[in-house]
PDB file of C-alpha atoms in Angstrom:
ATOM      1  CA  MET A  30      93.313  89.945 108.293  1.00 97.00           C
ATOM      2  CA  GLN A  31      92.024  86.385 108.323  1.00 97.00           C
ATOM      3  CA  ILE A  32      91.912  84.051 105.303  1.00 98.00           C
ATOM      4  CA  GLY A  33      90.367  80.797 106.416  1.00 95.00           C
ATOM      5  CA  ASN A  34      92.366  79.764 109.482  1.00 95.00           C
ATOM      6  CA  LEU A  35      95.365  81.873 108.433  1.00 98.00           C
ATOM      7  CA  ASP A  36      95.794  85.001 110.546  1.00 98.00           C
ATOM      8  CA  LEU A  37      98.024  87.571 108.799  1.00 98.00           C
ATOM      9  CA  GLY A  38      97.656  90.223 111.474  1.00 97.00           C
ATOM     10  CA  ASP A  39      96.602  93.826 111.065  1.00 96.00           C
ATOM     11  CA  ARG A  40      97.237  95.510 107.711  1.00 97.00           C
ATOM     12  CA  PRO A  41      99.469  92.834 106.154  1.00 98.00           C
ATOM     13  CA  VAL A  42     101.756  93.655 103.228  1.00 98.00           C
ATOM     14  CA  MET A  43     102.225  90.882 100.674  1.00 98.00           C
ATOM     15  CA  LEU A  44     104.597  90.102  97.817  1.00 98.00           C
ATOM     16  CA  ALA A  45     102.628  89.915  94.561  1.00 98.00           C
ATOM     17  CA  PRO A  46     103.039  86.985  92.173  1.00 98.00           C
ATOM     18  CA  MET A  47     105.308  87.949  89.276  1.00 97.00           C
ATOM     19  CA  GLU A  48     106.602  85.737  86.478  1.00 95.00           C
ATOM     20  CA  ASP A  49     110.397  85.365  86.428  1.00 93.00           C
ATOM     21  CA  VAL A  50     110.607  87.363  89.664  1.00 97.00           C
ATOM     22  CA  THR A  51     109.020  85.616  92.645  1.00 97.00           C
ATOM     23  CA  ASP A  52     111.136  82.464  92.689  1.00 96.00           C
ATOM     24  CA  ARG A  53     111.700  80.793  96.052  1.00 95.00           C
ATOM     25  CA  SER A  54     114.955  82.656  96.789  1.00 96.00           C
ATOM     26  CA  PHE A  55     113.371  86.065  96.202  1.00 98.00           C
ATOM     27  CA  ARG A  56     110.285  85.100  98.201  1.00 98.00           C
ATOM     28  CA  LEU A  57     112.418  84.089 101.177  1.00 98.00           C
ATOM     29  CA  ILE A  58     114.412  87.314 101.070  1.00 98.00           C
ATOM     30  CA  CYS A  59     111.203  89.374 100.946  1.00 98.00           C
ATOM     31  CA  LYS A  60     109.766  87.342 103.822  1.00 98.00           C
ATOM     32  CA  GLU A  61     112.884  87.953 105.928  1.00 98.00           C
ATOM     33  CA  LEU A  62     112.618  91.671 105.189  1.00 98.00           C
ATOM     34  CA  GLY A  63     109.008  91.973 106.295  1.00 98.00           C
ATOM     35  CA  ALA A  64     106.553  90.553 103.725  1.00 98.00           C
ATOM     36  CA  ASP A  65     103.640  88.995 105.610  1.00 98.00           C
ATOM     37  CA  MET A  66     102.782  86.551 102.829  1.00 98.00           C
ATOM     38  CA  VAL A  67     104.440  85.699  99.527  1.00 98.00           C
ATOM     39  CA  TYR A  68     103.128  84.345  96.226  1.00 98.00           C
ATOM     40  CA  THR A  69     104.757  82.045  93.711  1.00 98.00           C
ATOM     41  CA  GLU A  70     105.240  82.873  90.073  1.00 97.00           C
ATOM     42  CA  PHE A  71     102.231  82.196  87.843  1.00 94.00           C
ATOM     43  CA  VAL A  72     101.682  78.463  87.374  1.00 97.00           C
ATOM     44  CA  SER A  73     100.084  77.388  84.107  1.00 97.00           C
ATOM     45  CA  ALA A  74      97.434  74.731  84.708  1.00 98.00           C
ATOM     46  CA  ASP A  75      98.054  73.161  81.304  1.00 97.00           C
ATOM     47  CA  ALA A  76     101.821  72.974  81.865  1.00 98.00           C
ATOM     48  CA  LEU A  77     101.382  71.636  85.388  1.00 98.00           C
ATOM     49  CA  ILE A  78      99.178  68.731  84.400  1.00 97.00           C
ATOM     50  CA  ARG A  79     101.627  67.900  81.606  1.00 97.00           C
ATOM     51  CA  ASN A  80     104.339  67.735  84.278  1.00 97.00           C
ATOM     52  CA  ILE A  81     106.604  70.303  82.599  1.00 97.00           C
ATOM     53  CA  ASP A  82     109.759  70.509  84.731  1.00 95.00           C
ATOM     54  CA  SER A  83     110.079  74.299  84.648  1.00 94.00           C
ATOM     55  CA  THR A  84     106.499  74.567  85.907  1.00 97.00           C
ATOM     56  CA  THR A  85     106.558  71.876  88.577  1.00 97.00           C
ATOM     57  CA  ARG A  86     109.695  73.495  90.051  1.00 95.00           C
ATOM     58  CA  LYS A  87     107.605  76.581  90.809  1.00 96.00           C
ATOM     59  CA  LEU A  88     105.665  74.556  93.385  1.00 97.00           C
ATOM     60  CA  PHE A  89     108.641  74.092  95.713  1.00 96.00           C
ATOM     61  CA  ILE A  90     108.088  75.993  98.965  1.00 98.00           C
ATOM     62  CA  ASP A  91     110.782  76.607 101.565  1.00 97.00           C
ATOM     63  CA  ASP A  92     109.181  76.334 105.007  1.00 97.00           C
ATOM     64  CA  ARG A  93     111.033  79.500 106.053  1.00 97.00           C
ATOM     65  CA  GLU A  94     109.082  81.591 103.533  1.00 98.00           C
ATOM     66  CA  ARG A  95     105.623  80.596 104.737  1.00 98.00           C
ATOM     67  CA  PRO A  96     102.829  81.567 104.576  1.00 98.00           C
ATOM     68  CA  THR A  97     102.950  81.056 100.813  1.00 98.00           C
ATOM     69  CA  ALA A  98     100.250  81.132  98.150  1.00 98.00           C
ATOM     70  CA  ILE A  99     100.533  79.209  94.899  1.00 98.00           C
ATOM     71  CA  GLN A 100      98.857  81.011  92.010  1.00 98.00           C
ATOM     72  CA  ILE A 101      97.468  79.087  89.036  1.00 98.00           C
ATOM     73  CA  TYR A 102      95.931  80.238  85.768  1.00 98.00           C
ATOM     74  CA  GLY A 103      94.078  78.615  82.898  1.00 98.00           C
ATOM     75  CA  ARG A 104      90.977  78.936  80.759  1.00 97.00           C
ATOM     76  CA  GLU A 105      89.204  75.584  81.101  1.00 98.00           C
ATOM     77  CA  VAL A 106      87.530  74.003  84.110  1.00 98.00           C
ATOM     78  CA  GLU A 107      88.977  70.481  84.121  1.00 98.00           C
ATOM     79  CA  PRO A 108      92.659  71.448  83.743  1.00 98.00           C
ATOM     80  CA  MET A 109      92.248  74.104  86.448  1.00 98.00           C
ATOM     81  CA  VAL A 110      90.689  71.578  88.827  1.00 98.00           C
ATOM     82  CA  GLU A 111      93.422  69.032  88.156  1.00 98.00           C
ATOM     83  CA  ALA A 112      96.135  71.678  88.545  1.00 98.00           C
ATOM     84  CA  ALA A 113      94.570  72.871  91.811  1.00 98.00           C
ATOM     85  CA  LYS A 114      94.761  69.367  93.241  1.00 98.00           C
ATOM     86  CA  ILE A 115      98.411  69.019  92.194  1.00 98.00           C
ATOM     87  CA  ALA A 116      99.272  72.426  93.658  1.00 98.00           C
ATOM     88  CA  GLU A 117      97.547  71.536  96.932  1.00 98.00           C
ATOM     89  CA  GLN A 118      99.999  68.653  97.386  1.00 98.00           C
ATOM     90  CA  ALA A 119     102.810  71.230  97.738  1.00 98.00           C
ATOM     91  CA  ARG A 120     101.045  72.349 100.943  1.00 98.00           C
ATOM     92  CA  PRO A 121     100.647  76.061 100.294  1.00 98.00           C
ATOM     93  CA  GLU A 122      98.609  77.988 102.825  1.00 98.00           C
ATOM     94  CA  ILE A 123      96.533  79.527 100.019  1.00 98.00           C
ATOM     95  CA  LEU A 124      95.611  78.604  96.450  1.00 98.00           C
ATOM     96  CA  ASP A 125      95.149  81.742  94.357  1.00 98.00           C
ATOM     97  CA  ILE A 126      93.496  81.935  90.949  1.00 98.00           C
ATOM     98  CA  ASN A 127      94.933  84.446  88.492  1.00 98.00           C
ATOM     99  CA  PHE A 128      92.173  86.306  86.667  1.00 98.00           C
ATOM    100  CA  GLY A 129      94.300  89.423  86.281  1.00 97.00           C
ATOM    101  CA  CYS A 130      97.395  88.805  84.133  1.00 96.00           C
ATOM    102  CA  PRO A 131      97.077  91.225  81.178  1.00 96.00           C
ATOM    103  CA  VAL A 132      99.855  89.999  78.874  1.00 95.00           C
ATOM    104  CA  LYS A 133      98.793  88.920  75.401  1.00 94.00           C
ATOM    105  CA  LYS A 134     100.065  85.341  75.586  1.00 94.00           C
ATOM    106  CA  VAL A 135      97.826  84.775  78.629  1.00 96.00           C
ATOM    107  CA  ALA A 136      94.863  87.168  78.401  1.00 96.00           C
ATOM    108  CA  GLY A 137      94.729  86.931  74.610  1.00 92.00           C
ATOM    109  CA  LYS A 138      94.062  83.207  74.925  1.00 93.00           C
ATOM    110  CA  GLY A 139      91.240  83.691  77.402  1.00 96.00           C
ATOM    111  CA  ALA A 140      93.135  83.032  80.643  1.00 97.00           C
ATOM    112  CA  GLY A 141      94.224  85.564  83.291  1.00 97.00           C
ATOM    113  CA  ALA A 142      92.510  88.903  82.650  1.00 97.00           C
ATOM    114  CA  GLY A 143      90.985  87.363  79.533  1.00 97.00           C
ATOM    115  CA  MET A 144      88.404  85.813  81.862  1.00 98.00           C
ATOM    116  CA  LEU A 145      86.970  89.292  82.445  1.00 98.00           C
ATOM    117  CA  ARG A 146      85.329  88.891  79.017  1.00 97.00           C
ATOM    118  CA  ASP A 147      83.728  85.586  80.035  1.00 97.00           C
ATOM    119  CA  VAL A 148      82.457  86.005  83.570  1.00 98.00           C
ATOM    120  CA  PRO A 149      80.250  82.868  83.534  1.00 98.00           C
ATOM    121  CA  LYS A 150      83.329  80.759  82.715  1.00 98.00           C
ATOM    122  CA  MET A 151      85.331  82.608  85.385  1.00 98.00           C
ATOM    123  CA  LEU A 152      82.698  81.779  87.991  1.00 98.00           C
ATOM    124  CA  GLU A 153      82.432  78.183  86.816  1.00 98.00           C
ATOM    125  CA  ILE A 154      86.193  77.713  87.184  1.00 98.00           C
ATOM    126  CA  THR A 155      86.176  79.387  90.601  1.00 98.00           C
ATOM    127  CA  ARG A 156      83.386  77.214  91.973  1.00 98.00           C
ATOM    128  CA  ALA A 157      85.018  74.058  90.650  1.00 98.00           C
ATOM    129  CA  VAL A 158      88.427  74.891  92.128  1.00 98.00           C
ATOM    130  CA  VAL A 159      86.920  75.819  95.508  1.00 98.00           C
ATOM    131  CA  ASP A 160      85.105  72.476  95.579  1.00 98.00           C
ATOM    132  CA  ALA A 161      88.214  70.526  94.516  1.00 98.00           C
ATOM    133  CA  VAL A 162      90.611  71.509  97.329  1.00 98.00           C
ATOM    134  CA  LYS A 163      90.527  71.749 101.107  1.00 98.00           C
ATOM    135  CA  ILE A 164      92.767  74.829 101.475  1.00 98.00           C
ATOM    136  CA  PRO A 165      91.422  78.395 101.145  1.00 98.00           C
ATOM    137  CA  VAL A 166      91.001  79.619  97.569  1.00 98.00           C
ATOM    138  CA  THR A 167      91.458  83.288  96.712  1.00 98.00           C
ATOM    139  CA  VAL A 168      91.278  85.288  93.477  1.00 98.00           C
ATOM    140  CA  LYS A 169      93.358  88.104  92.016  1.00 98.00           C
ATOM    141  CA  THR A 170      91.771  90.140  89.244  1.00 98.00           C
ATOM    142  CA  ARG A 171      91.398  93.636  87.762  1.00 98.00           C
ATOM    143  CA  LEU A 172      88.678  96.280  87.584  1.00 98.00           C
ATOM    144  CA  GLY A 173      87.389  94.962  84.278  1.00 98.00           C
ATOM    145  CA  TRP A 174      88.432  94.458  80.675  1.00 97.00           C
ATOM    146  CA  ASP A 175      88.422  98.160  79.732  1.00 96.00           C
ATOM    147  CA  HIS A 176      87.214 101.562  80.907  1.00 94.00           C
ATOM    148  CA  GLU A 177      83.650 100.914  79.697  1.00 95.00           C
ATOM    149  CA  ASN A 178      83.467  97.602  81.558  1.00 96.00           C
ATOM    150  CA  LYS A 179      84.607  98.162  85.133  1.00 97.00           C
ATOM    151  CA  ILE A 180      82.636  95.291  86.620  1.00 98.00           C
ATOM    152  CA  ILE A 181      84.644  94.637  89.774  1.00 98.00           C
ATOM    153  CA  VAL A 182      82.058  95.703  92.391  1.00 98.00           C
ATOM    154  CA  ASP A 183      79.438  93.228  91.197  1.00 98.00           C
ATOM    155  CA  LEU A 184      82.062  90.653  90.247  1.00 98.00           C
ATOM    156  CA  ALA A 185      83.479  90.659  93.766  1.00 98.00           C
ATOM    157  CA  GLU A 186      80.108  89.575  95.145  1.00 98.00           C
ATOM    158  CA  GLN A 187      79.778  86.852  92.535  1.00 98.00           C
ATOM    159  CA  LEU A 188      83.240  85.494  93.333  1.00 98.00           C
ATOM    160  CA  GLN A 189      82.415  85.555  97.035  1.00 98.00           C
ATOM    161  CA  ASP A 190      79.316  83.497  96.303  1.00 98.00           C
ATOM    162  CA  CYS A 191      81.586  80.924  94.616  1.00 98.00           C
ATOM    163  CA  GLY A 192      83.316  80.355  97.940  1.00 98.00           C
ATOM    164  CA  ILE A 193      86.589  82.297  97.700  1.00 98.00           C
ATOM    165  CA  GLN A 194      87.977  83.492 101.024  1.00 98.00           C
ATOM    166  CA  ALA A 195      89.739  86.692  99.902  1.00 98.00           C
ATOM    167  CA  LEU A 196      89.938  88.893  96.819  1.00 98.00           C
ATOM    168  CA  THR A 197      92.887  90.894  95.495  1.00 98.00           C
ATOM    169  CA  VAL A 198      92.004  93.773  93.176  1.00 98.00           C
ATOM    170  CA  HIS A 199      94.589  95.397  90.914  1.00 98.00           C
ATOM    171  CA  GLY A 200      93.302  98.913  90.323  1.00 98.00           C
ATOM    172  CA  ARG A 201      93.610  98.875  86.540  1.00 98.00           C
ATOM    173  CA  THR A 202      91.653  97.400  83.651  1.00 97.00           C
ATOM    174  CA  ARG A 203      93.195  94.861  81.326  1.00 97.00           C
ATOM    175  CA  SER A 204      93.376  97.420  78.533  1.00 96.00           C
ATOM    176  CA  GLN A 205      95.532  99.652  80.734  1.00 96.00           C
ATOM    177  CA  MET A 206      98.102  96.892  81.203  1.00 95.00           C
ATOM    178  CA  TYR A 207     100.520  98.651  83.604  1.00 95.00           C
ATOM    179  CA  THR A 208     100.069 102.186  82.259  1.00 96.00           C
ATOM    180  CA  GLY A 209      98.294 105.121  83.849  1.00 95.00           C
ATOM    181  CA  GLU A 210      97.476 105.161  87.546  1.00 96.00           C
ATOM    182  CA  ALA A 211      95.821 102.477  89.607  1.00 97.00           C
ATOM    183  CA  ASP A 212      92.283 103.487  90.595  1.00 98.00           C
ATOM    184  CA  TRP A 213      92.192 103.109  94.356  1.00 98.00           C
ATOM    185  CA  ASP A 214      88.776 104.765  94.488  1.00 98.00           C
ATOM    186  CA  MET A 215      87.361 101.741  92.689  1.00 98.00           C
ATOM    187  CA  ILE A 216      89.176  99.424  95.086  1.00 98.00           C
ATOM    188  CA  ALA A 217      87.613 101.413  97.936  1.00 98.00           C
ATOM    189  CA  LYS A 218      84.148 100.877  96.414  1.00 98.00           C
ATOM    190  CA  VAL A 219      84.724  97.132  96.436  1.00 98.00           C
ATOM    191  CA  LYS A 220      85.739  97.217 100.093  1.00 98.00           C
ATOM    192  CA  ALA A 221      82.833  99.496 101.037  1.00 98.00           C
ATOM    193  CA  ASN A 222      80.208  97.111  99.635  1.00 98.00           C
ATOM    194  CA  PRO A 223      78.273  95.991 102.749  1.00 97.00           C
ATOM    195  CA  ARG A 224      77.405  92.683 101.108  1.00 98.00           C
ATOM    196  CA  LEU A 225      81.084  91.749 100.726  1.00 98.00           C
ATOM    197  CA  LYS A 226      82.271  89.859 103.794  1.00 98.00           C
ATOM    198  CA  ILE A 227      85.620  88.481 102.611  1.00 98.00           C
ATOM    199  CA  PRO A 228      88.928  90.380 102.999  1.00 98.00           C
ATOM    200  CA  VAL A 229      89.876  92.726 100.168  1.00 98.00           C
ATOM    201  CA  ILE A 230      93.532  93.179  99.216  1.00 98.00           C
ATOM    202  CA  GLY A 231      94.514  96.213  97.142  1.00 98.00           C
ATOM    203  CA  ASN A 232      97.235  96.208  94.505  1.00 98.00           C
ATOM    204  CA  GLY A 233      98.718  98.805  92.179  1.00 98.00           C
ATOM    205  CA  ASP A 234     101.280 101.625  92.380  1.00 97.00           C
ATOM    206  CA  ILE A 235     102.323 100.956  95.983  1.00 98.00           C
ATOM    207  CA  THR A 236     105.918 102.079  95.582  1.00 97.00           C
ATOM    208  CA  THR A 237     106.760 103.831  98.853  1.00 97.00           C
ATOM    209  CA  PRO A 238     105.915 103.523 102.553  1.00 98.00           C
ATOM    210  CA  GLU A 239     103.924 106.747 102.302  1.00 97.00           C
ATOM    211  CA  ARG A 240     101.792 105.388  99.460  1.00 98.00           C
ATOM    212  CA  LEU A 241     101.216 102.197 101.416  1.00 98.00           C
ATOM    213  CA  LYS A 242      99.857 104.098 104.414  1.00 97.00           C
ATOM    214  CA  GLU A 243      97.708 106.285 102.162  1.00 97.00           C
ATOM    215  CA  ALA A 244      96.285 103.206 100.437  1.00 97.00           C
ATOM    216  CA  PHE A 245      95.198 101.679 103.730  1.00 98.00           C
ATOM    217  CA  GLU A 246      93.702 104.924 105.003  1.00 97.00           C
ATOM    218  CA  ARG A 247      91.928 105.949 101.792  1.00 94.00           C
ATOM    219  CA  SER A 248      90.531 102.604 100.724  1.00 97.00           C
ATOM    220  CA  GLY A 249      90.004 100.703 103.963  1.00 98.00           C
ATOM    221  CA  VAL A 250      91.404  97.527 102.425  1.00 98.00           C
ATOM    222  CA  ASP A 251      92.360  94.664 104.700  1.00 98.00           C
ATOM    223  CA  GLY A 252      95.763  94.111 103.076  1.00 98.00           C
ATOM    224  CA  VAL A 253      98.024  95.492 100.373  1.00 98.00           C
ATOM    225  CA  MET A 254     100.000  93.615  97.736  1.00 98.00           C
ATOM    226  CA  VAL A 255     103.295  95.020  96.445  1.00 98.00           C
ATOM    227  CA  GLY A 256     104.687  93.956  93.081  1.00 97.00           C
ATOM    228  CA  ARG A 257     106.979  95.895  90.781  1.00 97.00           C
ATOM    229  CA  ALA A 258     108.359  98.129  93.549  1.00 98.00           C
ATOM    230  CA  SER A 259     110.057  95.072  95.062  1.00 98.00           C
ATOM    231  CA  ILE A 260     112.019  94.189  91.906  1.00 98.00           C
ATOM    232  CA  GLY A 261     115.635  94.997  92.661  1.00 98.00           C
ATOM    233  CA  ALA A 262     114.551  96.327  96.051  1.00 98.00           C
ATOM    234  CA  PRO A 263     113.195  93.564  98.313  1.00 98.00           C
ATOM    235  CA  TRP A 264     114.007  95.842 101.241  1.00 98.00           C
ATOM    236  CA  VAL A 265     110.887  97.817 100.318  1.00 98.00           C
ATOM    237  CA  PHE A 266     109.027  95.503 102.715  1.00 98.00           C
ATOM    238  CA  HIS A 267     111.346  96.474 105.572  1.00 98.00           C
ATOM    239  CA  ASP A 268     110.804 100.159 104.820  1.00 98.00           C
ATOM    240  CA  MET A 269     107.032  99.810 104.567  1.00 98.00           C
ATOM    241  CA  LYS A 270     106.567  97.761 107.710  1.00 97.00           C
ATOM    242  CA  GLN A 271     108.893  99.957 109.752  1.00 97.00           C
ATOM    243  CA  TYR A 272     107.235 103.137 108.484  1.00 97.00           C
ATOM    244  CA  MET A 273     103.841 101.817 109.539  1.00 96.00           C
ATOM    245  CA  LEU A 274     105.254 101.197 113.029  1.00 94.00           C
ATOM    246  CA  HIS A 275     107.483 104.224 113.534  1.00 95.00           C
ATOM    247  CA  GLY A 276     106.603 106.885 110.950  1.00 95.00           C
ATOM    248  CA  ASP A 277     109.288 109.021 109.313  1.00 93.00           C
ATOM    249  CA  ASP A 278     111.902 108.059 111.903  1.00 92.00           C
ATOM    250  CA  TYR A 279     111.835 104.357 111.037  1.00 94.00           C
ATOM    251  CA  PRO A 280     115.228 102.566 111.034  1.00 93.00           C
ATOM    252  CA  LYS A 281     116.602 102.453 107.478  1.00 94.00           C
ATOM    253  CA  LEU A 282     118.875  99.813 106.005  1.00 97.00           C
ATOM    254  CA  SER A 283     122.400 100.926 105.145  1.00 97.00           C
ATOM    255  CA  VAL A 284     123.718 101.008 101.582  1.00 97.00           C
ATOM    256  CA  ALA A 285     126.119  98.237 102.570  1.00 97.00           C
ATOM    257  CA  ARG A 286     123.219  96.042 103.711  1.00 98.00           C
ATOM    258  CA  LYS A 287     121.393  96.623 100.439  1.00 98.00           C
ATOM    259  CA  PHE A 288     124.476  95.622  98.454  1.00 98.00           C
ATOM    260  CA  ASP A 289     124.685  92.474 100.578  1.00 98.00           C
ATOM    261  CA  ILE A 290     121.091  91.682  99.661  1.00 98.00           C
ATOM    262  CA  ILE A 291     121.742  92.216  95.954  1.00 97.00           C
ATOM    263  CA  ARG A 292     124.813  89.967  96.120  1.00 97.00           C
ATOM    264  CA  ARG A 293     122.790  87.311  97.913  1.00 98.00           C
ATOM    265  CA  GLN A 294     120.166  87.445  95.159  1.00 97.00           C
ATOM    266  CA  ILE A 295     122.858  86.932  92.538  1.00 97.00           C
ATOM    267  CA  SER A 296     124.537  84.098  94.429  1.00 97.00           C
ATOM    268  CA  GLU A 297     121.294  82.230  95.086  1.00 97.00           C
ATOM    269  CA  SER A 298     120.078  82.722  91.532  1.00 96.00           C
ATOM    270  CA  ILE A 299     123.293  81.111  90.290  1.00 96.00           C
ATOM    271  CA  SER A 300     123.015  78.291  92.832  1.00 96.00           C
ATOM    272  CA  ASN A 301     119.423  77.555  91.849  1.00 92.00           C
ATOM    273  CA  ILE A 302     120.088  77.492  88.092  1.00 93.00           C
ATOM    274  CA  ASP A 303     123.671  77.905  86.851  1.00 95.00           C
ATOM    275  CA  GLU A 304     126.063  80.815  86.476  1.00 97.00           C
ATOM    276  CA  TYR A 305     125.063  82.016  83.009  1.00 95.00           C
ATOM    277  CA  ARG A 306     121.272  81.643  83.331  1.00 95.00           C
ATOM    278  CA  GLY A 307     121.318  82.711  86.978  1.00 96.00           C
ATOM    279  CA  ILE A 308     122.903  86.031  86.021  1.00 97.00           C
ATOM    280  CA  LEU A 309     120.474  86.460  83.117  1.00 96.00           C
ATOM    281  CA  HIS A 310     117.627  85.925  85.577  1.00 95.00           C
ATOM    282  CA  ILE A 311     118.927  88.529  88.008  1.00 96.00           C
ATOM    283  CA  ARG A 312     119.526  91.263  85.403  1.00 97.00           C
ATOM    284  CA  ARG A 313     115.916  92.357  85.683  1.00 96.00           C
ATOM    285  CA  HIS A 314     116.500  93.118  89.361  1.00 98.00           C
ATOM    286  CA  LEU A 315     119.764  94.935  88.672  1.00 98.00           C
ATOM    287  CA  ALA A 316     118.175  97.042  85.932  1.00 97.00           C
ATOM    288  CA  ALA A 317     115.270  98.063  88.175  1.00 97.00           C
ATOM    289  CA  SER A 318     117.119  98.546  91.450  1.00 97.00           C
ATOM    290  CA  PRO A 319     116.873 102.042  92.969  1.00 96.00           C
ATOM    291  CA  LEU A 320     120.292 101.385  94.472  1.00 96.00           C
ATOM    292  CA  PHE A 321     121.840 102.648  91.225  1.00 96.00           C
ATOM    293  CA  LYS A 322     119.417 105.433  90.366  1.00 94.00           C
ATOM    294  CA  GLY A 323     120.659 109.000  90.483  1.00 92.00           C
ATOM    295  CA  ILE A 324     124.340 108.145  90.117  1.00 95.00           C
ATOM    296  CA  PRO A 325     125.776 110.696  87.634  1.00 94.00           C
ATOM    297  CA  ASN A 326     127.678 109.512  84.549  1.00 94.00           C
ATOM    298  CA  PHE A 327     126.592 105.964  85.311  1.00 96.00           C
ATOM    299  CA  ARG A 328     125.688 104.834  81.791  1.00 96.00           C
ATOM    300  CA  GLU A 329     128.883 102.944  80.949  1.00 97.00           C
ATOM    301  CA  THR A 330     129.043 101.267  84.348  1.00 97.00           C
ATOM    302  CA  ARG A 331     125.376 100.315  84.076  1.00 97.00           C
ATOM    303  CA  ILE A 332     125.921  98.767  80.635  1.00 97.00           C
ATOM    304  CA  ALA A 333     128.914  96.801  81.944  1.00 97.00           C
ATOM    305  CA  MET A 334     126.893  95.620  84.950  1.00 98.00           C
ATOM    306  CA  LEU A 335     124.038  94.386  82.777  1.00 97.00           C
ATOM    307  CA  ARG A 336     126.403  92.692  80.308  1.00 97.00           C
ATOM    308  CA  ALA A 337     128.531  90.877  82.904  1.00 97.00           C
ATOM    309  CA  ASP A 338     128.143  87.126  82.458  1.00 95.00           C
ATOM    310  CA  THR A 339     130.167  85.711  85.360  1.00 96.00           C
ATOM    311  CA  PHE A 340     129.748  86.175  89.090  1.00 96.00           C
ATOM    312  CA  GLU A 341     133.348  87.307  89.378  1.00 97.00           C
ATOM    313  CA  SER A 342     133.023  90.092  86.803  1.00 97.00           C
ATOM    314  CA  LEU A 343     129.640  91.205  88.131  1.00 97.00           C
ATOM    315  CA  ASN A 344     130.872  91.254  91.716  1.00 97.00           C
ATOM    316  CA  ARG A 345     133.895  93.301  90.659  1.00 97.00           C
ATOM    317  CA  ILE A 346     131.600  95.923  89.116  1.00 98.00           C
ATOM    318  CA  LEU A 347     129.413  95.988  92.246  1.00 98.00           C
ATOM    319  CA  ASP A 348     132.545  96.512  94.348  1.00 97.00           C
ATOM    320  CA  LYS A 349     133.494  99.456  92.168  1.00 97.00           C
ATOM    321  CA  ILE A 350     130.039 100.988  92.553  1.00 97.00           C
ATOM    322  CA  GLN A 351     129.854 100.395  96.300  1.00 97.00           C
ATOM    323  CA  PHE A 352     133.388 101.260  97.347  1.00 96.00           C
ATOM    324  CA  GLU A 353     134.509 103.781  94.717  1.00 95.00           C
ATOM    325  CA  ILE A 354     131.646 105.464  92.885  1.00 95.00           C
ATOM    326  CA  ILE A 355     129.114 105.933  95.702  1.00 94.00           C
ATOM    327  CA  PRO A 356     131.698 107.134  98.316  1.00 93.00           C
ATOM    328  CA  SER A 357     133.010 109.660  95.787  1.00 90.00           C
ATOM    329  CA  LEU A 358     129.580 111.312  95.666  1.00 86.00           C
ATOM    330  CA  LYS A 359     129.625 112.244  99.333  1.00 71.00           C
TER     331      LYS A 359
END
């Protein structure tokens, strides 16, 4: 798959942009484990041009994680253009525009998926951003605002005409949020449009290597983006890439290796922020991790793990899980 001069190879698998998840440490870990391209957290255009520290920090890219896309969102042309120029200075390989975030504080104010209710403004912003920067511009969006307004097939053509060089489609409407099932048949219709010449990346419900392979085969997309399945399990990229190469007999990571990865996430989160906030940040990964699913009578240990507020206490609980609880199940 080619985006501008960037060659991502055949059937690339990418880490989706996720707020409070895809910080630079997590991106690097996912890259090391097989992600072909990674995306930053959402970057607010308004906050970026006001030079808000917490926002400008999102622009930092570790060369080891490349290729990296910076994703920006906003609802007005001039701030989006200014933010695009600032983001370009961080030297990402791709600048992505978020027209898909469904959360109320974004979409409810007309940005993100809110733009699906104002397509002329969406296209105006897209054209202006494409004209403002020299790096490839891409877009991530949804099928439409609601079930009665699935406009993505025509919208894809219009966005292509604005000059974007790839399109990511999340197979849900805004009204669905993250409920129900992603509609990969609609994604397939976008890809099958003979007038669409740019790469199409599919997104939604890709949780296992088997579902990844099915998505490629059923829809014909050029690439697939993985989001929530990576939270607490960045090794999902290893599993998916290896499955595509070797099938069911792909080499699997050991439980010990996965615990090492989790501990690295905790350690780097603390190093990047501080102990208290770093552990708060990582709790979302711990709560979602499949590493702890299916362990019987785990409720009290889980509560203790998610309440631990020092690295020492959290590491002690992980040791107990890894070296006492899990071995006792065998």
